PDB file of C-alpha atoms in Angstrom:
ATOM      1  CA  MET F   1    -277.023  90.562  75.506  1.00  0.00           C
ATOM      2  CA  ALA F   2    -278.958  90.501  78.755  1.00  0.00           C
ATOM      3  CA  LEU F   3    -275.745  89.850  80.699  1.00  0.00           C
ATOM      4  CA  VAL F   4    -273.868  92.834  79.247  1.00  0.00           C
ATOM      5  CA  ARG F   5    -276.661  95.422  79.214  1.00  0.00           C
ATOM      6  CA  PRO F   6    -276.119  96.299  82.905  1.00  0.00           C
ATOM      7  CA  LEU F   7    -272.458  96.995  82.073  1.00  0.00           C
ATOM      8  CA  TYR F   8    -273.544  99.190  79.157  1.00  0.00           C
ATOM      9  CA  ARG F   9    -276.178 101.167  81.076  1.00  0.00           C
ATOM     10  CA  SER F  10    -274.896 101.313  84.654  1.00  0.00           C
ATOM     11  CA  TRP F  11    -271.248 100.286  84.949  1.00  0.00           C
ATOM     12  CA  PHE F  12    -269.750 101.983  81.872  1.00  0.00           C
ATOM     13  CA  ARG F  13    -272.636 104.446  81.414  1.00  0.00           C
ATOM     14  CA  VAL F  14    -272.173 104.374  77.639  1.00  0.00           C
ATOM     15  CA  GLU F  15    -273.274 107.446  75.737  1.00  0.00           C
ATOM     16  CA  ALA F  16    -273.493 106.623  72.032  1.00  0.00           C
ATOM     17  CA  SER F  17    -273.589 109.502  69.576  1.00  0.00           C
ATOM     18  CA  GLY F  18    -273.590 109.525  65.790  1.00  0.00           C
ATOM     19  CA  LEU F  19    -275.774 106.441  65.443  1.00  0.00           C
ATOM     20  CA  GLU F  20    -277.677 108.289  62.719  1.00  0.00           C
ATOM     21  CA  ASN F  21    -274.646 107.615  60.488  1.00  0.00           C
ATOM     22  CA  ILE F  22    -275.454 103.897  60.515  1.00  0.00           C
ATOM     23  CA  PRO F  23    -277.972 103.080  57.743  1.00  0.00           C
ATOM     24  CA  ASP F  24    -281.393 101.857  58.855  1.00  0.00           C
ATOM     25  CA  ASP F  25    -281.838  99.272  56.117  1.00  0.00           C
ATOM     26  CA  SER F  26    -278.564  98.666  54.284  1.00  0.00           C
ATOM     27  CA  GLY F  27    -275.065  97.519  55.054  1.00  0.00           C
ATOM     28  CA  ALA F  28    -272.188  99.470  56.527  1.00  0.00           C
ATOM     29  CA  LEU F  29    -268.716  98.759  57.808  1.00  0.00           C
ATOM     30  CA  VAL F  30    -268.162 100.106  61.324  1.00  0.00           C
ATOM     31  CA  VAL F  31    -264.422 100.648  61.867  1.00  0.00           C
ATOM     32  CA  ALA F  32    -263.416 101.390  65.467  1.00  0.00           C
ATOM     33  CA  ASN F  33    -260.368 101.753  67.659  1.00  0.00           C
ATOM     34  CA  HIS F  34    -259.662  98.802  69.946  1.00  0.00           C
ATOM     35  CA  SER F  35    -258.857  99.360  73.608  1.00  0.00           C
ATOM     36  CA  GLY F  36    -259.252  98.161  77.143  1.00  0.00           C
ATOM     37  CA  THR F  37    -257.115  94.985  77.469  1.00  0.00           C
ATOM     38  CA  VAL F  38    -260.286  92.851  77.147  1.00  0.00           C
ATOM     39  CA  ALA F  39    -262.491  93.542  74.129  1.00  0.00           C
ATOM     40  CA  PHE F  40    -265.487  95.005  75.951  1.00  0.00           C
ATOM     41  CA  ASP F  41    -265.359  97.853  73.416  1.00  0.00           C
ATOM     42  CA  SER F  42    -266.693  95.616  70.655  1.00  0.00           C
ATOM     43  CA  VAL F  43    -269.480  94.208  72.817  1.00  0.00           C
ATOM     44  CA  MET F  44    -270.543  97.694  73.963  1.00  0.00           C
ATOM     45  CA  THR F  45    -270.645  98.786  70.302  1.00  0.00           C
ATOM     46  CA  GLN F  46    -272.936  95.846  69.605  1.00  0.00           C
ATOM     47  CA  VAL F  47    -275.270  96.848  72.455  1.00  0.00           C
ATOM     48  CA  ALA F  48    -275.307 100.479  71.251  1.00  0.00           C
ATOM     49  CA  LEU F  49    -276.464  99.476  67.777  1.00  0.00           C
ATOM     50  CA  LEU F  50    -279.014  96.968  68.997  1.00  0.00           C
ATOM     51  CA  ASP F  51    -280.517  99.065  71.788  1.00  0.00           C
ATOM     52  CA  ASP F  52    -279.956 102.703  70.822  1.00  0.00           C
ATOM     53  CA  HIS F  53    -280.077 102.755  67.005  1.00  0.00           C
ATOM     54  CA  PRO F  54    -283.592 103.625  65.737  1.00  0.00           C
ATOM     55  CA  ALA F  55    -283.664 100.467  63.563  1.00  0.00           C
ATOM     56  CA  HIS F  56    -282.101  98.284  66.302  1.00  0.00           C
ATOM     57  CA  ARG F  57    -279.348  97.009  64.005  1.00  0.00           C
ATOM     58  CA  HIS F  58    -277.457  93.819  64.756  1.00  0.00           C
ATOM     59  CA  LEU F  59    -273.667  94.189  64.549  1.00  0.00           C
ATOM     60  CA  ARG F  60    -271.835  91.261  62.970  1.00  0.00           C
ATOM     61  CA  MET F  61    -268.286  91.413  64.287  1.00  0.00           C
ATOM     62  CA  LEU F  62    -265.193  90.158  62.521  1.00  0.00           C
ATOM     63  CA  GLY F  63    -262.980  88.430  65.078  1.00  0.00           C
ATOM     64  CA  ALA F  64    -259.487  86.994  65.267  1.00  0.00           C
ATOM     65  CA  ASN F  65    -258.891  83.241  65.030  1.00  0.00           C
ATOM     66  CA  LEU F  66    -258.091  83.175  68.754  1.00  0.00           C
ATOM     67  CA  VAL F  67    -261.643  84.295  69.583  1.00  0.00           C
ATOM     68  CA  PHE F  68    -263.138  81.288  67.798  1.00  0.00           C
ATOM     69  CA  GLN F  69    -260.525  78.841  69.114  1.00  0.00           C
ATOM     70  CA  THR F  70    -261.163  79.797  72.737  1.00  0.00           C
ATOM     71  CA  PRO F  71    -263.562  77.421  74.499  1.00  0.00           C
ATOM     72  CA  PHE F  72    -266.864  79.030  75.506  1.00  0.00           C
ATOM     73  CA  LEU F  73    -265.968  82.385  73.903  1.00  0.00           C
ATOM     74  CA  GLY F  74    -265.876  80.872  70.413  1.00  0.00           C
ATOM     75  CA  GLU F  75    -269.297  79.292  70.863  1.00  0.00           C
ATOM     76  CA  ILE F  76    -270.799  82.545  72.132  1.00  0.00           C
ATOM     77  CA  ALA F  77    -269.308  84.463  69.200  1.00  0.00           C
ATOM     78  CA  ARG F  78    -270.664  81.990  66.640  1.00  0.00           C
ATOM     79  CA  LYS F  79    -274.134  81.930  68.197  1.00  0.00           C
ATOM     80  CA  ALA F  80    -274.181  85.740  68.146  1.00  0.00           C
ATOM     81  CA  GLY F  81    -273.519  85.664  64.393  1.00  0.00           C
ATOM     82  CA  HIS F  82    -269.918  86.799  64.405  1.00  0.00           C
ATOM     83  CA  THR F  83    -267.324  85.409  62.021  1.00  0.00           C
ATOM     84  CA  LEU F  84    -263.617  85.259  61.303  1.00  0.00           C
ATOM     85  CA  ALA F  85    -261.920  88.452  60.224  1.00  0.00           C
ATOM     86  CA  CYS F  86    -261.426  87.534  56.588  1.00  0.00           C
ATOM     87  CA  THR F  87    -262.274  89.436  53.434  1.00  0.00           C
ATOM     88  CA  PRO F  88    -264.663  86.843  51.890  1.00  0.00           C
ATOM     89  CA  ASP F  89    -266.814  86.741  55.049  1.00  0.00           C
ATOM     90  CA  ALA F  90    -266.828  90.540  55.296  1.00  0.00           C
ATOM     91  CA  GLU F  91    -267.916  90.863  51.661  1.00  0.00           C
ATOM     92  CA  ARG F  92    -270.642  88.236  52.048  1.00  0.00           C
ATOM     93  CA  LEU F  93    -272.121  90.012  55.069  1.00  0.00           C
ATOM     94  CA  LEU F  94    -271.883  93.471  53.507  1.00  0.00           C
ATOM     95  CA  GLU F  95    -273.547  92.257  50.294  1.00  0.00           C
ATOM     96  CA  ARG F  96    -276.444  90.980  52.429  1.00  0.00           C
ATOM     97  CA  GLY F  97    -276.921  94.450  53.929  1.00  0.00           C
ATOM     98  CA  GLU F  98    -275.471  93.599  57.335  1.00  0.00           C
ATOM     99  CA  ILE F  99    -273.723  96.011  59.692  1.00  0.00           C
ATOM    100  CA  VAL F 100    -270.199  94.631  60.044  1.00  0.00           C
ATOM    101  CA  GLY F 101    -267.808  95.682  62.799  1.00  0.00           C
ATOM    102  CA  VAL F 102    -264.048  95.594  62.552  1.00  0.00           C
ATOM    103  CA  TRP F 103    -261.340  96.671  64.990  1.00  0.00           C
ATOM    104  CA  PRO F 104    -258.296  96.833  62.693  1.00  0.00           C
ATOM    105  CA  GLU F 105    -255.777  97.437  65.479  1.00  0.00           C
ATOM    106  CA  GLY F 106    -256.490  93.897  66.630  1.00  0.00           C
ATOM    107  CA  PHE F 107    -254.541  92.620  69.613  1.00  0.00           C
ATOM    108  CA  LYS F 108    -252.068  95.500  69.284  1.00  0.00           C
ATOM    109  CA  GLY F 109    -254.914  97.844  70.252  1.00  0.00           C
ATOM    110  CA  ILE F 110    -256.228  95.993  73.271  1.00  0.00           C
ATOM    111  CA  GLY F 111    -252.813  94.716  74.373  1.00  0.00           C
ATOM    112  CA  LYS F 112    -251.035  98.054  74.608  1.00  0.00           C
ATOM    113  CA  PRO F 113    -249.794  99.480  77.914  1.00  0.00           C
ATOM    114  CA  PHE F 114    -251.800 102.147  79.722  1.00  0.00           C
ATOM    115  CA  SER F 115    -249.025 104.639  78.969  1.00  0.00           C
ATOM    116  CA  GLU F 116    -250.058 104.384  75.283  1.00  0.00           C
ATOM    117  CA  ARG F 117    -253.790 104.791  75.883  1.00  0.00           C
ATOM    118  CA  TYR F 118    -255.714 106.528  73.103  1.00  0.00           C
ATOM    119  CA  LYS F 119    -252.818 106.138  70.683  1.00  0.00           C
ATOM    120  CA  LEU F 120    -253.888 104.192  67.622  1.00  0.00           C
ATOM    121  CA  GLN F 121    -251.769 101.173  66.824  1.00  0.00           C
ATOM    122  CA  ARG F 122    -250.873 100.096  63.308  1.00  0.00           C
ATOM    123  CA  PHE F 123    -253.855  98.698  61.412  1.00  0.00           C
ATOM    124  CA  GLY F 124    -253.829  95.276  59.789  1.00  0.00           C
ATOM    125  CA  ARG F 125    -253.575  94.649  56.064  1.00  0.00           C
ATOM    126  CA  GLY F 126    -256.649  96.685  55.048  1.00  0.00           C
ATOM    127  CA  GLY F 127    -258.801  93.852  53.730  1.00  0.00           C
ATOM    128  CA  PHE F 128    -261.817  95.478  55.366  1.00  0.00           C
ATOM    129  CA  VAL F 129    -261.384  98.584  53.194  1.00  0.00           C
ATOM    130  CA  ALA F 130    -261.203  96.447  50.047  1.00  0.00           C
ATOM    131  CA  ALA F 131    -264.376  94.601  51.083  1.00  0.00           C
ATOM    132  CA  ALA F 132    -266.273  97.861  51.592  1.00  0.00           C
ATOM    133  CA  LEU F 133    -265.057  99.268  48.275  1.00  0.00           C
ATOM    134  CA  ARG F 134    -265.956  96.112  46.337  1.00  0.00           C
ATOM    135  CA  THR F 135    -269.447  96.012  47.845  1.00  0.00           C
ATOM    136  CA  LYS F 136    -269.941  99.798  47.575  1.00  0.00           C
ATOM    137  CA  THR F 137    -270.708  99.882  51.288  1.00  0.00           C
ATOM    138  CA  PRO F 138    -270.163 102.989  53.424  1.00  0.00           C
ATOM    139  CA  ILE F 139    -267.393 102.935  56.013  1.00  0.00           C
ATOM    140  CA  VAL F 140    -268.427 104.471  59.340  1.00  0.00           C
ATOM    141  CA  PRO F 141    -265.393 105.536  61.393  1.00  0.00           C
ATOM    142  CA  THR F 142    -266.065 105.065  65.095  1.00  0.00           C
ATOM    143  CA  ALA F 143    -264.218 106.386  68.147  1.00  0.00           C
ATOM    144  CA  ILE F 144    -264.515 104.616  71.480  1.00  0.00           C
ATOM    145  CA  VAL F 145    -263.506 106.709  74.475  1.00  0.00           C
ATOM    146  CA  GLY F 146    -263.484 105.374  78.029  1.00  0.00           C
ATOM    147  CA  ALA F 147    -262.528 101.746  77.455  1.00  0.00           C
ATOM    148  CA  GLU F 148    -258.815 102.347  78.054  1.00  0.00           C
ATOM    149  CA  GLU F 149    -259.486 102.820  81.771  1.00  0.00           C
ATOM    150  CA  ILE F 150    -261.331  99.563  82.532  1.00  0.00           C
ATOM    151  CA  TYR F 151    -258.170  97.428  82.765  1.00  0.00           C
ATOM    152  CA  PRO F 152    -255.123  99.730  82.852  1.00  0.00           C
ATOM    153  CA  MET F 153    -252.365  97.399  81.675  1.00  0.00           C
ATOM    154  CA  ILE F 154    -249.152  98.282  83.490  1.00  0.00           C
ATOM    155  CA  SER F 155    -247.134  95.332  82.241  1.00  0.00           C
ATOM    156  CA  ASN F 156    -247.233  92.391  79.872  1.00  0.00           C
ATOM    157  CA  ALA F 157    -246.036  89.001  81.104  1.00  0.00           C
ATOM    158  CA  LYS F 158    -244.697  88.008  77.672  1.00  0.00           C
ATOM    159  CA  THR F 159    -243.212  84.672  78.747  1.00  0.00           C
ATOM    160  CA  LEU F 160    -246.479  83.591  80.331  1.00  0.00           C
ATOM    161  CA  ALA F 161    -248.389  84.815  77.271  1.00  0.00           C
ATOM    162  CA  ARG F 162    -246.152  82.730  75.012  1.00  0.00           C
ATOM    163  CA  LEU F 163    -246.622  79.639  77.209  1.00  0.00           C
ATOM    164  CA  LEU F 164    -250.406  80.078  77.117  1.00  0.00           C
ATOM    165  CA  GLY F 165    -250.491  80.828  73.389  1.00  0.00           C
ATOM    166  CA  LEU F 166    -251.854  84.331  73.948  1.00  0.00           C
ATOM    167  CA  PRO F 167    -250.863  87.553  72.197  1.00  0.00           C
ATOM    168  CA  TYR F 168    -250.257  89.163  75.611  1.00  0.00           C
ATOM    169  CA  PHE F 169    -250.864  88.483  79.311  1.00  0.00           C
ATOM    170  CA  PRO F 170    -251.933  91.678  81.072  1.00  0.00           C
ATOM    171  CA  ILE F 171    -250.755  92.775  84.478  1.00  0.00           C
ATOM    172  CA  THR F 172    -253.109  95.443  85.814  1.00  0.00           C
ATOM    173  CA  PRO F 173    -253.379  97.109  89.236  1.00  0.00           C
ATOM    174  CA  THR F 174    -255.949  94.434  90.162  1.00  0.00           C
ATOM    175  CA  PHE F 175    -254.980  91.386  88.068  1.00  0.00           C
ATOM    176  CA  PRO F 176    -253.532  88.876  88.887  1.00  0.00           C
ATOM    177  CA  LEU F 177    -253.009  90.367  92.379  1.00  0.00           C
ATOM    178  CA  LEU F 178    -256.700  90.035  93.363  1.00  0.00           C
ATOM    179  CA  GLY F 179    -257.209  86.727  91.565  1.00  0.00           C
ATOM    180  CA  PRO F 180    -260.595  86.327  89.858  1.00  0.00           C
ATOM    181  CA  LEU F 181    -261.816  89.559  91.486  1.00  0.00           C
ATOM    182  CA  GLY F 182    -259.168  91.350  89.431  1.00  0.00           C
ATOM    183  CA  LEU F 183    -261.129  90.400  86.305  1.00  0.00           C
ATOM    184  CA  VAL F 184    -263.931  92.804  87.229  1.00  0.00           C
ATOM    185  CA  PRO F 185    -263.489  95.834  84.957  1.00  0.00           C
ATOM    186  CA  LEU F 186    -263.067  99.208  86.601  1.00  0.00           C
ATOM    187  CA  PRO F 187    -266.074 101.482  86.102  1.00  0.00           C
ATOM    188  CA  SER F 188    -265.515 104.284  83.623  1.00  0.00           C
ATOM    189  CA  LYS F 189    -267.715 106.661  81.662  1.00  0.00           C
ATOM    190  CA  TRP F 190    -267.757 105.842  77.964  1.00  0.00           C
TER     191      TRP F 190
END
């Protein structure tokens, strides 16, 4: 978390409101929109709950298979306590009183073009709703505003994405034109 806190506080200047809707000592399912080409939105949500919630709650994120299959990223996700986006894992965590985060738009949400910013994409199959209902856990709808601007995706190199086994390969005003420097997210107020 120490590496992303400067992004949260200074680069994105995140302003979290409504944290009082997250229980202090019981489980909840945080359901948020997904945006920004790279999933910084989920990490910033995690920092908000850990640093700004009165009970300093830890967010256990449900992630796609690709997250856990990616070298380095998968290890970080596992060590942080995140798990695959599957109903049994969600139910297990919710029954234990954990705060569970889900971004049901998945790759459709973060891989959409900038021209579709702030337009929700179709949700997945709804297993997260079933898990919350079965465990009698509250669902906390969450809106993330500001993440769409950090990597404005102007095109998707679909052929390259297919060759690399990725759901999309973003072309932004800075990436791949500026090489690794193009990976630095643009500052935006969240």
